[in-house]
């Protein structure tokens, strides 16, 4: 807040409508005690009456006939515990917030790319997606437990009601995570993410027919390029696999229900994004572990592990550790980003993340891509971007 005080001379004649209160000069009062009072002349043209309030019609009435150079006194307001003006502090805080969000986004995309690369390497040598998914959740849960124990991160305050509302979210998260991992074990990473870019179509259909929600016409129109692009990419995929395709589709549906359950059950909760995802990982780990044992089992894991280590060498252990750590980190950063930005910005960031994953995986794994396949991917991603705009 900046206040400007203008110093100017006052004309001898005053009239107007704003009240002015005069105060007696203390020096005049002191002189009147020692000096005799002087006779005063009555001015027949006087227009001032000190016994009545004075009114000023405009500030220009105070101006003298000759323009004088005005001096400005700038007063800046400070808070008691700050050394900078309030406006400067606000501008700096907004700039710092933008930088923070930019760092979150760059970190989120980079961690996701690294995870997908190591995850695909592990699945190529060790085709057991159920155990791979379990290790990802177990590593994240361990990281957060150690962070809470060492007070690196503040442990959340939860109750039974919190875990009760989190349970359906964890079920949907578990299904989506396993289905996506199964998909990437059967098809290229780029193809999985092209199909997963169709998640908005599932979101609109589920919300419309199961929840009775209605959307603007632009939202429904944006589904045309999403569905058409995904279909074109699937038809022209050179290494198409039905299990991989269905895994990506199931992952889309599961994550839609995860978002729905999360919005309904977690409204009003005071758990931060980082701790919320940590609790989600722990509960998902408890749900997934018995199913992973039933579907694959320790015997298959031991035989597959021995084969992978013999073929890859000690690097395979690093690959497994890296994909587990980076899976937790990129999800944790994404939830931290969601605390700082609007859903629209998050949706746009998620779309850009898929582009970076698709391009990087094609380059690193030398995935053969036909021009028509690339066109289908571009159309699907463009539709996702249009959906995020129309949804708002």
PDB file of N, CA and C in Angstrom, residues 188-191 194 232-233 236-239 357-378:
ATOM      1  N   UNK A 188       4.279 -52.320 -26.227  1.00  0.00           N
ATOM      2  CA  UNK A 188       5.243 -51.238 -26.055  1.00  0.00           C
ATOM      3  C   UNK A 188       4.707 -50.197 -25.081  1.00  0.00           C
ATOM      4  N   UNK A 189       5.627 -49.490 -24.427  1.00  0.00           N
ATOM      5  CA  UNK A 189       5.246 -48.446 -23.483  1.00  0.00           C
ATOM      6  C   UNK A 189       4.452 -47.360 -24.186  1.00  0.00           C
ATOM      7  N   UNK A 190       4.872 -47.020 -25.388  1.00  0.00           N
ATOM      8  CA  UNK A 190       4.185 -45.969 -26.130  1.00  0.00           C
ATOM      9  C   UNK A 190       2.737 -46.351 -26.415  1.00  0.00           C
ATOM     10  N   UNK A 191       2.488 -47.607 -26.782  1.00  0.00           N
ATOM     11  CA  UNK A 191       1.126 -48.030 -27.083  1.00  0.00           C
ATOM     12  C   UNK A 191       0.255 -48.000 -25.821  1.00  0.00           C
ATOM     13  N   UNK A 194      -0.672 -44.450 -25.182  1.00  0.00           N
ATOM     14  CA  UNK A 194      -1.635 -43.940 -26.169  1.00  0.00           C
ATOM     15  C   UNK A 194      -3.047 -44.368 -25.781  1.00  0.00           C
ATOM     16  N   UNK A 232      -7.426 -45.629 -34.072  1.00  0.00           N
ATOM     17  CA  UNK A 232      -6.494 -45.610 -35.196  1.00  0.00           C
ATOM     18  C   UNK A 232      -5.118 -46.124 -34.782  1.00  0.00           C
ATOM     19  N   UNK A 233      -4.671 -45.731 -33.585  1.00  0.00           N
ATOM     20  CA  UNK A 233      -3.376 -46.196 -33.100  1.00  0.00           C
ATOM     21  C   UNK A 233      -3.391 -47.692 -32.813  1.00  0.00           C
ATOM     22  N   UNK A 236      -3.361 -49.765 -36.174  1.00  0.00           N
ATOM     23  CA  UNK A 236      -2.097 -49.705 -36.905  1.00  0.00           C
ATOM     24  C   UNK A 236      -0.891 -50.099 -36.057  1.00  0.00           C
ATOM     25  N   UNK A 237      -1.109 -50.567 -34.827  1.00  0.00           N
ATOM     26  CA  UNK A 237       0.004 -50.987 -33.972  1.00  0.00           C
ATOM     27  C   UNK A 237       0.624 -52.274 -34.516  1.00  0.00           C
ATOM     28  N   UNK A 238       1.931 -52.244 -34.705  1.00  0.00           N
ATOM     29  CA  UNK A 238       2.615 -53.393 -35.293  1.00  0.00           C
ATOM     30  C   UNK A 238       2.678 -54.569 -34.326  1.00  0.00           C
ATOM     31  N   UNK A 239       2.877 -54.287 -33.044  1.00  0.00           N
ATOM     32  CA  UNK A 239       2.996 -55.340 -32.035  1.00  0.00           C
ATOM     33  C   UNK A 239       1.750 -55.382 -31.153  1.00  0.00           C
ATOM     34  N   UNK A 357       6.526 -39.283 -22.245  1.00  0.00           N
ATOM     35  CA  UNK A 357       6.756 -40.720 -22.066  1.00  0.00           C
ATOM     36  C   UNK A 357       6.725 -41.442 -23.409  1.00  0.00           C
ATOM     37  N   UNK A 358       5.748 -41.120 -24.251  1.00  0.00           N
ATOM     38  CA  UNK A 358       5.625 -41.780 -25.551  1.00  0.00           C
ATOM     39  C   UNK A 358       6.852 -41.516 -26.415  1.00  0.00           C
ATOM     40  N   UNK A 359       7.261 -40.264 -26.500  1.00  0.00           N
ATOM     41  CA  UNK A 359       8.403 -39.909 -27.351  1.00  0.00           C
ATOM     42  C   UNK A 359       9.690 -40.536 -26.825  1.00  0.00           C
ATOM     43  N   UNK A 360       9.923 -40.433 -25.524  1.00  0.00           N
ATOM     44  CA  UNK A 360      11.169 -40.974 -24.959  1.00  0.00           C
ATOM     45  C   UNK A 360      11.233 -42.488 -25.081  1.00  0.00           C
ATOM     46  N   UNK A 361      10.117 -43.186 -24.873  1.00  0.00           N
ATOM     47  CA  UNK A 361      10.130 -44.649 -24.983  1.00  0.00           C
ATOM     48  C   UNK A 361      10.374 -45.099 -26.419  1.00  0.00           C
ATOM     49  N   UNK A 362       9.813 -44.374 -27.389  1.00  0.00           N
ATOM     50  CA  UNK A 362      10.043 -44.712 -28.795  1.00  0.00           C
ATOM     51  C   UNK A 362      11.528 -44.546 -29.144  1.00  0.00           C
ATOM     52  N   UNK A 363      12.148 -43.501 -28.609  1.00  0.00           N
ATOM     53  CA  UNK A 363      13.562 -43.249 -28.903  1.00  0.00           C
ATOM     54  C   UNK A 363      14.456 -44.287 -28.232  1.00  0.00           C
ATOM     55  N   UNK A 364      14.197 -44.572 -26.959  1.00  0.00           N
ATOM     56  CA  UNK A 364      15.087 -45.452 -26.192  1.00  0.00           C
ATOM     57  C   UNK A 364      14.943 -46.909 -26.623  1.00  0.00           C
ATOM     58  N   UNK A 365      13.712 -47.376 -26.807  1.00  0.00           N
ATOM     59  CA  UNK A 365      13.493 -48.786 -27.148  1.00  0.00           C
ATOM     60  C   UNK A 365      13.407 -49.022 -28.657  1.00  0.00           C
ATOM     61  N   UNK A 366      13.605 -47.966 -29.446  1.00  0.00           N
ATOM     62  CA  UNK A 366      13.590 -48.081 -30.904  1.00  0.00           C
ATOM     63  C   UNK A 366      12.301 -48.755 -31.387  1.00  0.00           C
ATOM     64  N   UNK A 367      11.190 -48.294 -30.851  1.00  0.00           N
ATOM     65  CA  UNK A 367       9.896 -48.865 -31.201  1.00  0.00           C
ATOM     66  C   UNK A 367       9.515 -48.467 -32.621  1.00  0.00           C
ATOM     67  N   UNK A 368       9.227 -49.438 -33.465  1.00  0.00           N
ATOM     68  CA  UNK A 368       8.815 -49.074 -34.836  1.00  0.00           C
ATOM     69  C   UNK A 368       7.425 -48.436 -34.832  1.00  0.00           C
ATOM     70  N   UNK A 369       7.310 -47.294 -35.466  1.00  0.00           N
ATOM     71  CA  UNK A 369       6.058 -46.544 -35.492  1.00  0.00           C
ATOM     72  C   UNK A 369       5.743 -46.187 -36.936  1.00  0.00           C
ATOM     73  N   UNK A 370       4.561 -46.551 -37.385  1.00  0.00           N
ATOM     74  CA  UNK A 370       4.115 -46.165 -38.711  1.00  0.00           C
ATOM     75  C   UNK A 370       3.551 -44.749 -38.678  1.00  0.00           C
ATOM     76  N   UNK A 371       3.572 -44.036 -39.796  1.00  0.00           N
ATOM     77  CA  UNK A 371       3.021 -42.675 -39.814  1.00  0.00           C
ATOM     78  C   UNK A 371       1.560 -42.620 -39.397  1.00  0.00           C
ATOM     79  N   UNK A 372       0.772 -43.623 -39.812  1.00  0.00           N
ATOM     80  CA  UNK A 372      -0.646 -43.627 -39.429  1.00  0.00           C
ATOM     81  C   UNK A 372      -0.785 -43.848 -37.930  1.00  0.00           C
ATOM     82  N   UNK A 373       0.075 -44.680 -37.364  1.00  0.00           N
ATOM     83  CA  UNK A 373       0.054 -44.918 -35.922  1.00  0.00           C
ATOM     84  C   UNK A 373       0.402 -43.650 -35.153  1.00  0.00           C
ATOM     85  N   UNK A 374       1.406 -42.934 -35.634  1.00  0.00           N
ATOM     86  CA  UNK A 374       1.778 -41.671 -34.991  1.00  0.00           C
ATOM     87  C   UNK A 374       0.660 -40.642 -35.116  1.00  0.00           C
ATOM     88  N   UNK A 375      -0.027 -40.644 -36.257  1.00  0.00           N
ATOM     89  CA  UNK A 375      -1.149 -39.721 -36.444  1.00  0.00           C
ATOM     90  C   UNK A 375      -2.270 -40.027 -35.456  1.00  0.00           C
ATOM     91  N   UNK A 376      -2.567 -41.305 -35.255  1.00  0.00           N
ATOM     92  CA  UNK A 376      -3.597 -41.682 -34.284  1.00  0.00           C
ATOM     93  C   UNK A 376      -3.236 -41.251 -32.873  1.00  0.00           C
ATOM     94  N   UNK A 377      -1.962 -41.405 -32.505  1.00  0.00           N
ATOM     95  CA  UNK A 377      -1.520 -40.963 -31.182  1.00  0.00           C
ATOM     96  C   UNK A 377      -1.658 -39.461 -31.024  1.00  0.00           C
ATOM     97  N   UNK A 378      -1.286 -38.712 -32.064  1.00  0.00           N
ATOM     98  CA  UNK A 378      -1.387 -37.253 -32.000  1.00  0.00           C
ATOM     99  C   UNK A 378      -2.836 -36.803 -31.879  1.00  0.00           C
TER     100      UNK A 378
END
